Amino acid sequence: MYSFFSGKRIVITGVTSGIGRDLSLLLHESRARLALIGLEFKELEALRSSMQGDLADLILFQADVTDEKRLEAVGRDILARWGGIDCVIANAGIGSLNPGYEFSVSLDRRVMSVNYFGMLHTFMPFVETMKSQGHGSLVAVSSLAAFRGVPCGASYCASKAAQMRALESLRVDLRPFGIQVLSVHPGFVATKMAEHQEFHMPFVVTVRRASHEILRAIRSGKTRHLFPWPMAMLIHLNRLLPGPVYDHLHSWIARRQGRKRPMSIGHKTPDHAASHSLLDP
């Protein structure tokens, strides 16, 4: 299957761990041309060191997706080097708990900045080029949390719902230009973001399973992909519940979970001590 990606010019954000790192390794094995964007200089170097074979088609950038100007500069650099682009995968994101009884607006702003605006900052430098080419794929790694709110999840669910709705509109607007817009909605994935005991996580899938699901969805030209199927079915049933039933059910779940405090999950800060922001093989 992955011969489809051979020679493709692909940008990925959030590559220093989890799904982003695994996608980078799989696509490198598939001989894709990769521009990888991550927050931590040392982790980018470690990722490059773990790759086997020819690294001539690999470029690495240290950047925070909340920095619009930095992402614009990265986009210009990539397009100057390659002359075009085939696929952009907006994978960078953070989780959070932000209960309404102790709500943090600053945390909410941070989650939206990374998950929603970070996605837009990643995509927009490449849209005009894709339009002129008449092809390209914009892929966002969203979440099943996009479909309904959950206890303590106001910020995270809102950020993922905002992603989903924006992608629906972009999909319609960009379809005439031959651009695929794909919204990927995983359930729980065994990444660092899932290394906590704050709530129960059913049907957890491996990072490699998630990577395969994403790449298959891109190759097949899908516009939306939900997985794993048991969680997708639960989400579908949740969407069908009347509001009062849903509220009563999730109030009961919230009582069982106990009180929570605002916290980010999977959040890291940039390595400002790094001496370089662009790495070449």
CSV table of C-alpha atoms in Angstrom, one decimal:
chain,number,residue,atom,x,y,z
A,1,MET,CA,0.0,0.0,0.0
A,2,TYR,CA,2.7,2.5,0.9
A,3,SER,CA,4.2,2.5,-2.6
A,4,PHE,CA,1.4,5.1,-3.2
A,5,PHE,CA,3.5,7.6,-1.1
A,6,SER,CA,6.8,7.0,-2.9
A,7,GLY,CA,8.1,10.4,-4.1
A,8,LYS,CA,5.2,12.3,-2.6
A,9,ARG,CA,6.1,15.7,-1.0
A,10,ILE,CA,4.6,15.5,2.5
A,11,VAL,CA,4.7,17.9,5.5
A,12,ILE,CA,3.9,16.6,9.0
A,13,THR,CA,3.6,18.5,12.3
A,14,GLY,CA,4.0,17.1,15.8
A,15,VAL,CA,6.6,14.5,14.7
A,16,THR,CA,8.6,14.2,17.9
A,17,SER,CA,6.4,11.6,19.5
A,18,GLY,CA,3.3,9.4,19.1
A,19,ILE,CA,1.4,9.3,15.8
A,20,GLY,CA,3.5,12.0,14.1
A,21,ARG,CA,6.7,10.2,14.8
A,22,ASP,CA,5.4,6.9,13.6
A,23,LEU,CA,3.9,8.4,10.4
A,24,SER,CA,7.3,9.9,9.7
A,25,LEU,CA,9.0,6.6,10.0
A,26,LEU,CA,6.5,4.7,7.8
A,27,LEU,CA,6.5,7.4,5.1
A,28,HIS,CA,10.3,7.5,5.1
A,29,GLU,CA,10.4,3.7,4.6
A,30,SER,CA,8.0,4.4,1.7
A,31,ARG,CA,10.5,6.8,0.1
A,32,ALA,CA,8.3,9.9,0.6
A,33,ARG,CA,10.0,13.3,0.6
A,34,LEU,CA,9.4,14.6,4.1
A,35,ALA,CA,9.4,18.0,5.8
A,36,LEU,CA,8.9,17.3,9.5
A,37,ILE,CA,8.0,19.9,12.0
A,38,GLY,CA,8.4,19.4,15.7
A,39,LEU,CA,8.8,21.4,18.9
A,40,GLU,CA,11.9,19.9,20.4
A,41,PHE,CA,15.3,20.1,18.8
A,42,LYS,CA,16.8,17.1,20.5
A,43,GLU,CA,13.8,14.9,19.6
A,44,LEU,CA,14.0,16.0,15.9
A,45,GLU,CA,17.6,14.9,15.9
A,46,ALA,CA,16.7,11.6,17.6
A,47,LEU,CA,14.0,11.0,14.9
A,48,ARG,CA,16.5,11.6,12.1
A,49,SER,CA,19.0,9.2,13.8
A,50,SER,CA,16.4,6.5,13.9
A,51,MET,CA,15.7,6.6,10.1
A,52,GLN,CA,17.5,4.1,7.9
A,53,GLY,CA,18.8,4.6,4.4
A,54,ASP,CA,18.9,7.8,2.2
A,55,LEU,CA,18.1,11.0,4.1
A,56,ALA,CA,18.5,13.3,1.1
A,57,ASP,CA,14.7,13.9,0.9
A,58,LEU,CA,14.3,14.7,4.6
A,59,ILE,CA,14.2,18.2,6.0
A,60,LEU,CA,13.5,19.0,9.7
A,61,PHE,CA,12.2,22.2,11.2
A,62,GLN,CA,11.9,23.2,14.8
A,63,ALA,CA,8.7,25.2,15.2
A,64,ASP,CA,5.7,25.8,17.4
A,65,VAL,CA,2.4,25.5,15.4
A,66,THR,CA,0.9,28.4,17.4
A,67,ASP,CA,3.5,30.7,15.8
A,68,GLU,CA,1.8,31.8,12.5
A,69,LYS,CA,4.7,33.8,11.2
A,70,ARG,CA,7.1,30.9,11.8
A,71,LEU,CA,4.9,28.4,10.0
A,72,GLU,CA,4.6,30.8,7.1
A,73,ALA,CA,8.4,31.0,6.9
A,74,VAL,CA,8.7,27.2,7.1
A,75,GLY,CA,6.1,26.9,4.3
A,76,ARG,CA,8.0,29.3,2.0
A,77,ASP,CA,11.2,27.4,2.6
A,78,ILE,CA,9.6,24.1,1.8
A,79,LEU,CA,8.0,25.3,-1.4
A,80,ALA,CA,11.2,27.0,-2.5
A,81,ARG,CA,13.0,23.7,-2.1
A,82,TRP,CA,10.4,21.4,-3.6
A,83,GLY,CA,8.5,23.7,-6.0
A,84,GLY,CA,5.2,22.1,-4.9
A,85,ILE,CA,3.5,20.0,-2.3
A,86,ASP,CA,1.4,16.8,-2.3
A,87,CYS,CA,0.1,16.3,1.3
A,88,VAL,CA,0.1,18.3,4.6
A,89,ILE,CA,-0.7,16.4,7.8
A,90,ALA,CA,-1.7,18.6,10.7
A,91,ASN,CA,-1.0,16.2,13.6
A,92,ALA,CA,0.3,18.5,16.4
A,93,GLY,CA,-2.1,18.7,19.3
A,94,ILE,CA,-2.6,18.7,23.1
A,95,GLY,CA,-5.2,17.2,25.4
A,96,SER,CA,-6.7,18.8,28.5
A,97,LEU,CA,-9.1,18.5,31.4
A,98,ASN,CA,-11.0,21.7,32.0
A,99,PRO,CA,-14.0,21.2,34.3
A,100,GLY,CA,-16.7,23.8,34.2
A,101,TYR,CA,-16.7,24.1,38.0
A,102,GLU,CA,-13.0,25.3,38.0
A,103,PHE,CA,-12.7,26.5,34.4
A,104,SER,CA,-9.4,28.0,33.2
A,105,VAL,CA,-9.8,30.4,30.3
A,106,SER,CA,-6.1,30.5,29.8
A,107,LEU,CA,-5.9,26.7,29.4
A,108,ASP,CA,-8.9,26.9,27.0
A,109,ARG,CA,-7.0,29.5,24.9
A,110,ARG,CA,-3.9,27.4,24.8
A,111,VAL,CA,-5.8,24.3,23.7
A,112,MET,CA,-7.6,26.2,20.9
A,113,SER,CA,-4.3,27.8,19.9
A,114,VAL,CA,-2.5,24.5,19.4
A,115,ASN,CA,-5.3,22.3,18.2
A,116,TYR,CA,-7.4,24.6,16.1
A,117,PHE,CA,-5.3,27.6,15.1
A,118,GLY,CA,-2.2,25.3,14.8
A,119,MET,CA,-4.0,23.3,12.2
A,120,LEU,CA,-4.8,26.4,10.2
A,121,HIS,CA,-1.3,27.8,10.5
A,122,THR,CA,-0.1,24.4,9.2
A,123,PHE,CA,-2.4,24.3,6.2
A,124,MET,CA,-2.6,27.9,4.9
A,125,PRO,CA,1.0,28.4,3.6
A,126,PHE,CA,0.3,25.6,1.1
A,127,VAL,CA,-3.3,26.2,-0.1
A,128,GLU,CA,-2.4,28.6,-2.9
A,129,THR,CA,0.2,26.2,-4.3
A,130,MET,CA,-2.3,23.3,-4.2
A,131,LYS,CA,-4.9,25.4,-6.0
A,132,SER,CA,-2.4,26.3,-8.8
A,133,GLN,CA,-1.3,22.6,-9.0
A,134,GLY,CA,-4.9,21.3,-9.1
A,135,HIS,CA,-4.2,18.7,-6.5
A,136,GLY,CA,-3.1,18.0,-2.9
A,137,SER,CA,-4.3,16.7,0.4
A,138,LEU,CA,-4.9,18.5,3.7
A,139,VAL,CA,-5.2,16.1,6.5
A,140,ALA,CA,-6.0,16.9,10.1
A,141,VAL,CA,-5.7,14.4,13.0
A,142,SER,CA,-8.7,15.4,15.0
A,143,SER,CA,-10.6,13.1,17.5
A,144,LEU,CA,-13.8,11.3,18.2
A,145,ALA,CA,-14.2,14.0,20.9
A,146,ALA,CA,-15.3,16.3,18.2
A,147,PHE,CA,-18.8,14.9,18.0
A,148,ARG,CA,-20.2,15.7,21.5
A,149,GLY,CA,-19.0,17.2,24.8
A,150,VAL,CA,-17.8,15.1,27.6
A,151,PRO,CA,-17.3,15.7,31.3
A,152,CYS,CA,-14.3,18.1,32.0
A,153,GLY,CA,-13.7,18.2,28.2
A,154,ALA,CA,-15.0,21.6,27.2
A,155,SER,CA,-11.7,22.9,25.8
A,156,TYR,CA,-10.6,19.7,24.1
A,157,CYS,CA,-14.0,18.8,22.6
A,158,ALA,CA,-14.5,22.4,21.5
A,159,SER,CA,-11.1,22.5,19.8
A,160,LYS,CA,-11.8,19.3,17.9
A,161,ALA,CA,-15.3,20.3,17.0
A,162,ALA,CA,-13.9,23.5,15.6
A,163,GLN,CA,-11.4,21.5,13.5
A,164,MET,CA,-14.1,19.3,12.2
A,165,ARG,CA,-16.5,22.1,11.2
A,166,ALA,CA,-13.7,24.2,9.6
A,167,LEU,CA,-12.6,21.1,7.6
A,168,GLU,CA,-16.2,20.5,6.4
A,169,SER,CA,-16.3,24.1,5.0
A,170,LEU,CA,-12.8,23.9,3.6
A,171,ARG,CA,-13.6,20.6,1.9
A,172,VAL,CA,-16.5,22.2,0.0
A,173,ASP,CA,-14.6,25.3,-0.9
A,174,LEU,CA,-11.5,23.5,-2.1
A,175,ARG,CA,-13.1,20.5,-3.9
A,176,PRO,CA,-13.3,22.4,-7.2
A,177,PHE,CA,-9.5,22.8,-7.1
A,178,GLY,CA,-8.9,19.1,-6.8
A,179,ILE,CA,-7.8,19.3,-3.1
A,180,GLN,CA,-8.7,16.5,-0.7
A,181,VAL,CA,-9.6,17.6,2.8
A,182,LEU,CA,-9.5,14.7,5.2
A,183,SER,CA,-10.7,14.8,8.9
A,184,VAL,CA,-9.3,11.8,10.9
A,185,HIS,CA,-11.0,11.0,14.1
A,186,PRO,CA,-9.2,8.4,16.3
A,187,GLY,CA,-10.5,7.2,19.6
A,188,PHE,CA,-7.9,6.5,22.3
A,189,VAL,CA,-4.4,5.9,21.1
A,190,ALA,CA,-1.5,4.6,23.2
A,191,THR,CA,0.6,7.7,23.1
A,192,LYS,CA,2.2,9.8,25.8
A,193,MET,CA,-1.1,11.8,25.9
A,194,ALA,CA,-2.8,8.7,27.1
A,195,GLU,CA,-0.4,8.0,30.0
A,196,HIS,CA,-2.6,9.1,32.8
A,197,GLN,CA,-5.3,7.7,35.1
A,198,GLU,CA,-7.7,10.6,35.0
A,199,PHE,CA,-10.5,8.7,33.3
A,200,HIS,CA,-11.2,5.3,31.7
A,201,MET,CA,-10.1,4.8,28.1
A,202,PRO,CA,-11.8,1.9,26.3
A,203,PHE,CA,-10.7,0.3,23.0
A,204,VAL,CA,-7.2,1.8,23.0
A,205,VAL,CA,-5.3,1.2,19.8
A,206,THR,CA,-1.6,1.2,19.2
A,207,VAL,CA,0.2,4.0,17.5
A,208,ARG,CA,1.1,1.8,14.5
A,209,ARG,CA,-2.6,0.9,14.1
A,210,ALA,CA,-3.5,4.6,14.1
A,211,SER,CA,-0.8,5.4,11.5
A,212,HIS,CA,-2.0,2.6,9.2
A,213,GLU,CA,-5.6,3.9,9.5
A,214,ILE,CA,-4.5,7.5,8.6
A,215,LEU,CA,-2.4,6.5,5.6
A,216,ARG,CA,-5.1,4.2,4.2
A,217,ALA,CA,-7.6,7.0,4.5
A,218,ILE,CA,-5.4,9.4,2.6
A,219,ARG,CA,-4.7,6.9,-0.1
A,220,SER,CA,-8.4,6.0,-0.5
A,221,GLY,CA,-9.4,9.7,-1.0
A,222,LYS,CA,-11.7,9.7,2.0
A,223,THR,CA,-13.1,12.9,3.5
A,224,ARG,CA,-13.7,11.6,7.0
A,225,HIS,CA,-12.4,8.6,8.9
A,226,LEU,CA,-13.4,7.4,12.4
A,227,PHE,CA,-11.7,4.5,14.2
A,228,PRO,CA,-11.6,2.1,15.9
A,229,TRP,CA,-15.0,0.9,14.9
A,230,PRO,CA,-16.3,0.0,18.4
A,231,MET,CA,-15.6,3.6,19.6
A,232,ALA,CA,-17.0,5.0,16.4
A,233,MET,CA,-20.2,3.0,17.0
A,234,LEU,CA,-20.4,4.4,20.6
A,235,ILE,CA,-20.0,7.9,19.2
A,236,HIS,CA,-22.7,7.3,16.7
A,237,LEU,CA,-25.1,6.1,19.4
A,238,ASN,CA,-24.1,9.1,21.6
A,239,ARG,CA,-25.0,11.5,18.8
A,240,LEU,CA,-28.5,9.9,18.6
A,241,LEU,CA,-29.3,10.4,22.3
A,242,PRO,CA,-31.7,13.2,23.1
A,243,GLY,CA,-30.2,16.1,25.0
A,244,PRO,CA,-31.8,15.4,28.4
A,245,VAL,CA,-30.8,11.7,28.2
A,246,TYR,CA,-27.2,12.6,27.2
A,247,ASP,CA,-27.0,15.2,30.0
A,248,HIS,CA,-28.2,12.7,32.7
A,249,LEU,CA,-25.9,9.9,31.5
A,250,HIS,CA,-22.8,12.1,31.4
A,251,SER,CA,-23.6,13.7,34.7
A,252,TRP,CA,-23.6,10.2,36.2
A,253,ILE,CA,-20.3,9.5,34.5
A,254,ALA,CA,-18.8,12.7,35.9
A,255,ARG,CA,-19.9,11.8,39.4
A,256,ARG,CA,-18.2,8.5,39.2
A,257,GLN,CA,-15.0,10.1,37.9
A,258,GLY,CA,-14.8,12.5,40.8
A,259,ARG,CA,-13.7,16.1,40.8
A,260,LYS,CA,-10.9,17.2,38.5
A,261,ARG,CA,-8.6,20.2,38.2
A,262,PRO,CA,-7.7,22.0,35.0
A,263,MET,CA,-4.7,20.4,33.4
A,264,SER,CA,-3.1,20.0,30.0
A,265,ILE,CA,-2.2,16.6,28.7
A,266,GLY,CA,0.7,16.0,26.4
A,267,HIS,CA,1.7,19.6,26.5
A,268,LYS,CA,5.4,20.6,25.9
A,269,THR,CA,7.1,23.9,25.5
A,270,PRO,CA,9.6,24.8,22.8
A,271,ASP,CA,13.3,24.1,23.3
A,272,HIS,CA,14.4,27.8,23.1
A,273,ALA,CA,18.0,26.8,24.0
A,274,ALA,CA,18.4,25.0,20.7
A,275,SER,CA,21.1,26.7,18.5
A,276,HIS,CA,19.3,25.9,15.2
A,277,SER,CA,15.8,25.9,13.9
A,278,LEU,CA,16.4,24.2,10.6
A,279,LEU,CA,18.2,20.9,10.3
A,280,ASP,CA,19.4,19.4,7.0
A,281,PRO,CA,20.7,15.8,6.6
